[in-house]
Short mmCIF file of C-alpha atoms and ligand atoms in Angstrom, two decimals:
data_model
loop_
_atom_site.label_atom_id
_atom_site.label_comp_id
_atom_site.label_asym_id
_atom_site.label_seq_id
_atom_site.Cartn_x
_atom_site.Cartn_y
_atom_site.Cartn_z
CA MET A 1 -13.40 -19.05 11.72
CA LYS A 2 -12.52 -19.25 8.03
CA PRO A 3 -13.07 -16.05 6.05
CA ILE A 4 -16.22 -16.16 3.92
CA VAL A 5 -15.97 -15.25 0.24
CA ALA A 6 -19.36 -15.06 -1.45
CA ALA A 7 -19.91 -14.60 -5.19
CA ASN A 8 -23.12 -12.78 -6.08
CA TRP A 9 -23.42 -13.36 -9.81
CA LYS A 10 -26.65 -11.35 -10.07
CA MET A 11 -28.45 -11.66 -13.45
CA ASN A 12 -25.48 -13.09 -15.32
CA PHE A 13 -24.51 -16.42 -16.94
CA THR A 14 -26.29 -19.30 -18.60
CA ILE A 15 -26.12 -22.69 -16.91
CA ASP A 16 -23.08 -23.66 -19.00
CA GLU A 17 -21.32 -20.38 -18.27
CA SER A 18 -21.94 -20.85 -14.54
CA LEU A 19 -20.50 -24.37 -14.63
CA ASN A 20 -17.49 -23.28 -16.69
CA LEU A 21 -16.67 -20.46 -14.30
CA ILE A 22 -16.79 -22.87 -11.38
CA ASP A 23 -14.43 -25.23 -13.25
CA GLU A 24 -11.99 -22.37 -13.79
CA ILE A 25 -12.18 -21.26 -10.16
CA ILE A 26 -11.58 -24.78 -8.84
CA LYS A 27 -8.65 -25.18 -11.23
CA ARG A 28 -7.06 -21.91 -10.09
CA SER A 29 -7.79 -22.37 -6.37
CA PRO A 30 -7.99 -26.14 -5.83
CA SER A 31 -7.96 -26.08 -2.05
CA VAL A 32 -8.76 -22.94 -0.13
CA GLU A 33 -8.79 -21.89 3.47
CA ALA A 34 -11.96 -19.89 2.99
CA GLU A 35 -15.65 -20.67 2.92
CA ILE A 36 -16.68 -20.01 -0.68
CA ILE A 37 -20.35 -19.49 -1.51
CA PHE A 38 -21.71 -19.21 -5.06
CA PHE A 39 -24.97 -17.37 -5.68
CA PRO A 40 -26.02 -18.17 -9.29
CA ASN A 41 -29.35 -17.17 -10.85
CA TYR A 42 -32.41 -19.38 -10.32
CA ILE A 43 -32.06 -21.42 -13.50
CA SER A 44 -28.43 -22.34 -12.79
CA LEU A 45 -28.98 -23.25 -9.14
CA GLN A 46 -29.74 -26.92 -9.55
CA SER A 47 -26.82 -27.62 -11.91
CA VAL A 48 -24.37 -25.68 -9.77
CA LYS A 49 -25.52 -27.43 -6.61
CA GLN A 50 -25.27 -30.83 -8.31
CA LYS A 51 -21.77 -30.03 -9.50
CA LEU A 52 -20.61 -29.02 -6.04
CA VAL A 53 -22.33 -31.71 -4.01
CA ASP A 54 -19.80 -33.43 -1.73
CA THR A 55 -17.34 -30.53 -2.06
CA ALA A 56 -16.61 -27.78 0.47
CA TYR A 57 -18.11 -25.13 -1.84
CA MET A 58 -21.48 -23.76 -0.78
CA VAL A 59 -24.38 -22.69 -2.99
CA GLY A 60 -27.17 -20.23 -2.38
CA SER A 61 -30.05 -18.42 -4.01
CA GLN A 62 -30.02 -14.65 -4.64
CA ASN A 63 -33.58 -14.26 -3.40
CA VAL A 64 -36.68 -15.99 -2.03
CA HIS A 65 -40.31 -14.92 -1.77
CA HIS A 66 -41.65 -13.87 1.62
CA ASP A 67 -44.79 -16.02 1.48
CA GLU A 68 -44.92 -19.78 1.73
CA SER A 69 -46.87 -20.36 -1.51
CA GLY A 70 -49.68 -18.91 -3.59
CA ALA A 71 -50.58 -16.63 -6.46
CA PHE A 72 -47.29 -14.78 -6.89
CA THR A 73 -46.48 -15.10 -10.57
CA GLY A 74 -42.77 -15.43 -11.24
CA GLU A 75 -41.73 -16.01 -7.64
CA VAL A 76 -39.95 -18.90 -5.89
CA SER A 77 -40.64 -20.09 -2.34
CA ALA A 78 -38.26 -21.20 0.38
CA SER A 79 -39.62 -24.75 0.36
CA MET A 80 -38.94 -24.98 -3.40
CA LEU A 81 -35.35 -23.86 -2.80
CA SER A 82 -34.96 -26.33 0.06
CA ILE A 83 -35.54 -29.23 -2.37
CA LEU A 84 -32.24 -28.26 -4.00
CA ASP A 85 -30.56 -28.59 -0.60
CA LEU A 86 -29.17 -25.08 -0.80
CA ASP A 87 -26.94 -23.75 1.94
CA TYR A 88 -27.68 -20.01 1.82
CA VAL A 89 -29.99 -17.33 0.47
CA ILE A 90 -29.26 -13.62 0.03
CA ILE A 91 -32.02 -11.54 1.61
CA GLY A 92 -32.58 -7.80 1.35
CA HIS A 93 -29.91 -7.01 -1.23
CA SER A 94 -30.07 -3.28 -1.96
CA GLU A 95 -30.96 -3.98 -5.59
CA ARG A 96 -34.04 -5.85 -4.35
CA ARG A 97 -34.87 -3.02 -1.97
CA GLN A 98 -34.28 -0.34 -4.63
CA TYR A 99 -35.69 -1.85 -7.82
CA PHE A 100 -38.30 -4.23 -6.40
CA ASN A 101 -39.42 -2.10 -3.46
CA GLU A 102 -38.62 -4.71 -0.84
CA SER A 103 -39.45 -3.46 2.62
CA ASP A 104 -37.80 -4.18 5.97
CA ASP A 105 -40.94 -6.10 6.86
CA GLN A 106 -40.61 -8.36 3.81
CA VAL A 107 -36.93 -8.88 4.61
CA ASN A 108 -38.00 -10.06 8.07
CA GLN A 109 -40.56 -12.48 6.59
CA LYS A 110 -38.05 -13.82 4.08
CA ILE A 111 -35.57 -14.55 6.87
CA LYS A 112 -38.28 -16.50 8.70
CA ARG A 113 -39.18 -18.49 5.55
CA ALA A 114 -35.51 -19.36 4.96
CA LEU A 115 -34.85 -20.42 8.54
CA ASP A 116 -38.06 -22.51 8.53
CA VAL A 117 -36.53 -24.72 5.83
CA ASN A 118 -32.99 -24.59 7.19
CA ILE A 119 -31.46 -22.33 4.57
CA LYS A 120 -29.09 -19.80 6.09
CA PRO A 121 -29.89 -16.16 5.31
CA VAL A 122 -27.20 -13.70 4.26
CA VAL A 123 -28.97 -10.51 5.28
CA CYS A 124 -27.87 -7.36 3.44
CA ILE A 125 -28.09 -3.92 4.96
CA GLY A 126 -26.62 -0.57 3.98
CA GLU A 127 -27.26 3.13 3.66
CA THR A 128 -27.71 5.20 0.51
CA ILE A 129 -25.41 8.10 -0.25
CA ASP A 130 -28.13 10.59 0.77
CA GLU A 131 -28.61 8.82 4.10
CA ARG A 132 -24.86 8.90 4.74
CA LYS A 133 -24.55 12.56 3.78
CA SER A 134 -27.38 13.53 6.08
CA GLY A 135 -25.79 11.69 9.02
CA LYS A 136 -28.39 8.92 9.14
CA THR A 137 -26.12 5.89 8.63
CA THR A 138 -26.35 4.65 12.24
CA GLU A 139 -30.10 5.11 12.34
CA VAL A 140 -30.61 3.30 9.02
CA LEU A 141 -28.37 0.34 9.88
CA ASN A 142 -29.97 -0.08 13.30
CA ARG A 143 -33.46 0.13 11.85
CA GLN A 144 -32.69 -2.41 9.13
CA LEU A 145 -31.12 -4.83 11.64
CA ASN A 146 -33.77 -4.53 14.33
CA LYS A 147 -36.58 -4.92 11.84
CA ALA A 148 -34.89 -7.78 9.94
CA PHE A 149 -34.47 -9.84 13.09
CA GLU A 150 -37.79 -9.03 14.78
CA GLU A 151 -39.24 -12.21 16.34
CA ILE A 152 -36.35 -14.34 15.12
CA ASP A 153 -35.45 -17.04 17.63
CA VAL A 154 -32.08 -16.30 19.23
CA LEU A 155 -31.22 -19.96 18.71
CA SER A 156 -31.08 -19.22 14.97
CA ALA A 157 -28.11 -16.90 15.50
CA ASN A 158 -25.57 -19.48 14.36
CA LYS A 159 -27.34 -19.77 10.99
CA ILE A 160 -27.22 -16.08 10.14
CA ILE A 161 -24.71 -13.96 8.23
CA VAL A 162 -25.02 -10.19 7.84
CA ALA A 163 -23.52 -8.28 4.91
CA TYR A 164 -22.83 -4.55 5.21
CA GLU A 165 -23.18 -3.15 1.71
CA PRO A 166 -23.30 0.62 1.47
CA VAL A 167 -25.54 1.23 -1.54
CA TRP A 168 -23.22 3.91 -2.92
CA ALA A 169 -20.31 1.43 -3.03
CA ILE A 170 -22.10 -1.32 -4.96
CA GLY A 171 -20.93 -1.63 -8.55
CA THR A 172 -19.37 1.85 -8.49
CA GLY A 173 -15.70 0.90 -8.23
CA VAL A 174 -15.48 2.99 -5.06
CA SER A 175 -15.46 0.85 -1.94
CA ALA A 176 -16.05 2.25 1.52
CA ASP A 177 -12.76 3.34 3.08
CA GLU A 178 -11.14 1.69 6.09
CA ASN A 179 -12.69 4.02 8.64
CA GLN A 180 -16.16 3.78 7.16
CA VAL A 181 -15.96 -0.03 7.20
CA LEU A 182 -14.53 -0.14 10.72
CA GLU A 183 -17.19 2.20 12.05
CA ALA A 184 -20.12 0.46 10.35
CA HIS A 185 -18.97 -3.06 11.27
CA ALA A 186 -18.42 -2.08 14.92
CA LEU A 187 -21.92 -0.65 15.08
CA ILE A 188 -23.44 -3.69 13.37
CA LYS A 189 -21.59 -6.04 15.70
CA GLN A 190 -22.81 -4.15 18.75
CA THR A 191 -26.43 -4.20 17.54
CA LEU A 192 -26.25 -7.90 16.63
CA VAL A 193 -24.84 -8.77 20.06
CA SER A 194 -27.68 -6.83 21.65
CA ILE A 195 -30.22 -8.80 19.59
CA PHE A 196 -28.70 -12.28 19.71
CA SER A 197 -25.98 -12.19 22.43
CA GLU A 198 -23.85 -14.02 19.87
CA ASN A 199 -21.15 -13.27 17.35
CA ILE A 200 -22.63 -13.29 13.86
CA PRO A 201 -20.27 -13.12 10.87
CA ILE A 202 -20.32 -9.73 9.16
CA LEU A 203 -19.31 -9.50 5.50
CA TYR A 204 -18.42 -6.32 3.68
CA GLY A 205 -19.72 -5.79 0.13
CA GLY A 206 -19.34 -2.95 -2.36
CA SER A 207 -16.60 -2.78 -4.98
CA VAL A 208 -14.38 -5.38 -3.34
CA ASN A 209 -11.59 -6.29 -5.76
CA ALA A 210 -8.19 -7.94 -5.91
CA SER A 211 -6.47 -4.70 -4.88
CA ASN A 212 -8.48 -3.79 -1.79
CA ALA A 213 -9.36 -7.27 -0.46
CA PHE A 214 -6.23 -7.72 1.65
CA GLU A 215 -6.57 -4.40 3.42
CA LEU A 216 -10.31 -4.85 4.02
CA ILE A 217 -10.16 -8.44 5.32
CA ASN A 218 -7.66 -7.40 7.96
CA LEU A 219 -10.02 -4.83 9.49
CA ASN A 220 -11.68 -5.58 12.81
CA ASN A 221 -15.07 -7.30 12.53
CA VAL A 222 -14.73 -8.02 8.80
CA ASP A 223 -15.36 -11.75 8.41
CA GLY A 224 -15.46 -11.92 4.65
CA PHE A 225 -16.93 -10.41 1.50
CA LEU A 226 -20.01 -10.43 -0.68
CA ILE A 227 -18.66 -9.76 -4.16
CA GLY A 228 -20.50 -8.79 -7.32
CA GLY A 229 -18.47 -7.56 -10.30
CA ALA A 230 -15.14 -9.08 -9.28
CA SER A 231 -16.77 -12.51 -8.82
CA LEU A 232 -17.69 -12.74 -12.50
CA LYS A 233 -14.15 -13.62 -13.64
CA SER A 234 -12.10 -16.46 -12.21
CA GLU A 235 -8.92 -14.39 -12.22
CA SER A 236 -10.20 -11.55 -10.01
CA PHE A 237 -12.26 -13.85 -7.81
CA CYS A 238 -9.34 -16.22 -7.17
CA GLN A 239 -7.02 -13.28 -6.46
CA ILE A 240 -9.46 -12.12 -3.80
CA ILE A 241 -9.55 -15.63 -2.32
CA GLU A 242 -5.74 -15.63 -2.22
CA ASN A 243 -5.68 -12.23 -0.54
CA VAL A 244 -8.13 -13.19 2.19
CA THR A 245 -6.38 -16.43 2.98
CA VAL A 246 -2.80 -15.21 2.78
CA GLU A 247 -2.61 -14.51 6.52
CA ASN A 248 -3.49 -18.15 7.21
CA ASN A 249 -0.83 -19.54 4.88
P1 PGA B 1 -20.01 -5.20 -6.35
O1 PGA B 1 -21.42 -5.80 -5.83
O2 PGA B 1 -18.94 -6.09 -5.78
O3 PGA B 1 -20.10 -5.29 -7.84
O4 PGA B 1 -19.92 -3.82 -5.85
C1 PGA B 1 -21.57 -6.25 -4.52
C2 PGA B 1 -22.97 -6.75 -4.31
O5 PGA B 1 -23.90 -6.24 -4.94
O6 PGA B 1 -23.19 -7.66 -3.50
#
């Protein structure tokens, strides 16, 4: 399986800026042995998808609403996203859980909406620093996983990606260390196998950069990265791509 390198651009970039960054990335890394996924903001999605149609680059949304349609001012449904022929959607990012009060139950509904229209969910889970300090990491990760995938058909397993993103590592410049990543990914893998009896790719996210990418990608059960800050510049993003693919060169 190719390593997965996903760029979560969060609330950054105009349409033109998104398209320019993609141009720069393609120029720097013209052919890559990784699956690259871009997650632009809603207004850039259509242009980015159009630009990358018929290429190997994938495009996804950073969010989707958990209902099919209705009076939800400012929200976007899965069927609306499906018109753009998107490949992926990020679900349950900790910023959504923290700042928009998204619950495990809503995460579960969002996954169902995405799968209904054939968009693959990238499901984010992760503990806060308080949860880690009080020894609750295992409990939190298991709860988030079990709830997220409640009543999800096991046949959907091959459409799902999970991202382990410890909340305390996101945007802080301090990534989880090797042992913390190894331990969390082993636990997540075990829980996913118990739910789906299948191997589901597990990404790591949280202060991934050009300096730590090589070490992290070579850890057991790390199938790629979900990258925020370091995906906003072509130089750092392409260095990460190089570092994750170097073993295949
Ligand atoms: P970061 O963000 O790489 O800036 O830590 C990761 C994420 O939020 O997915």
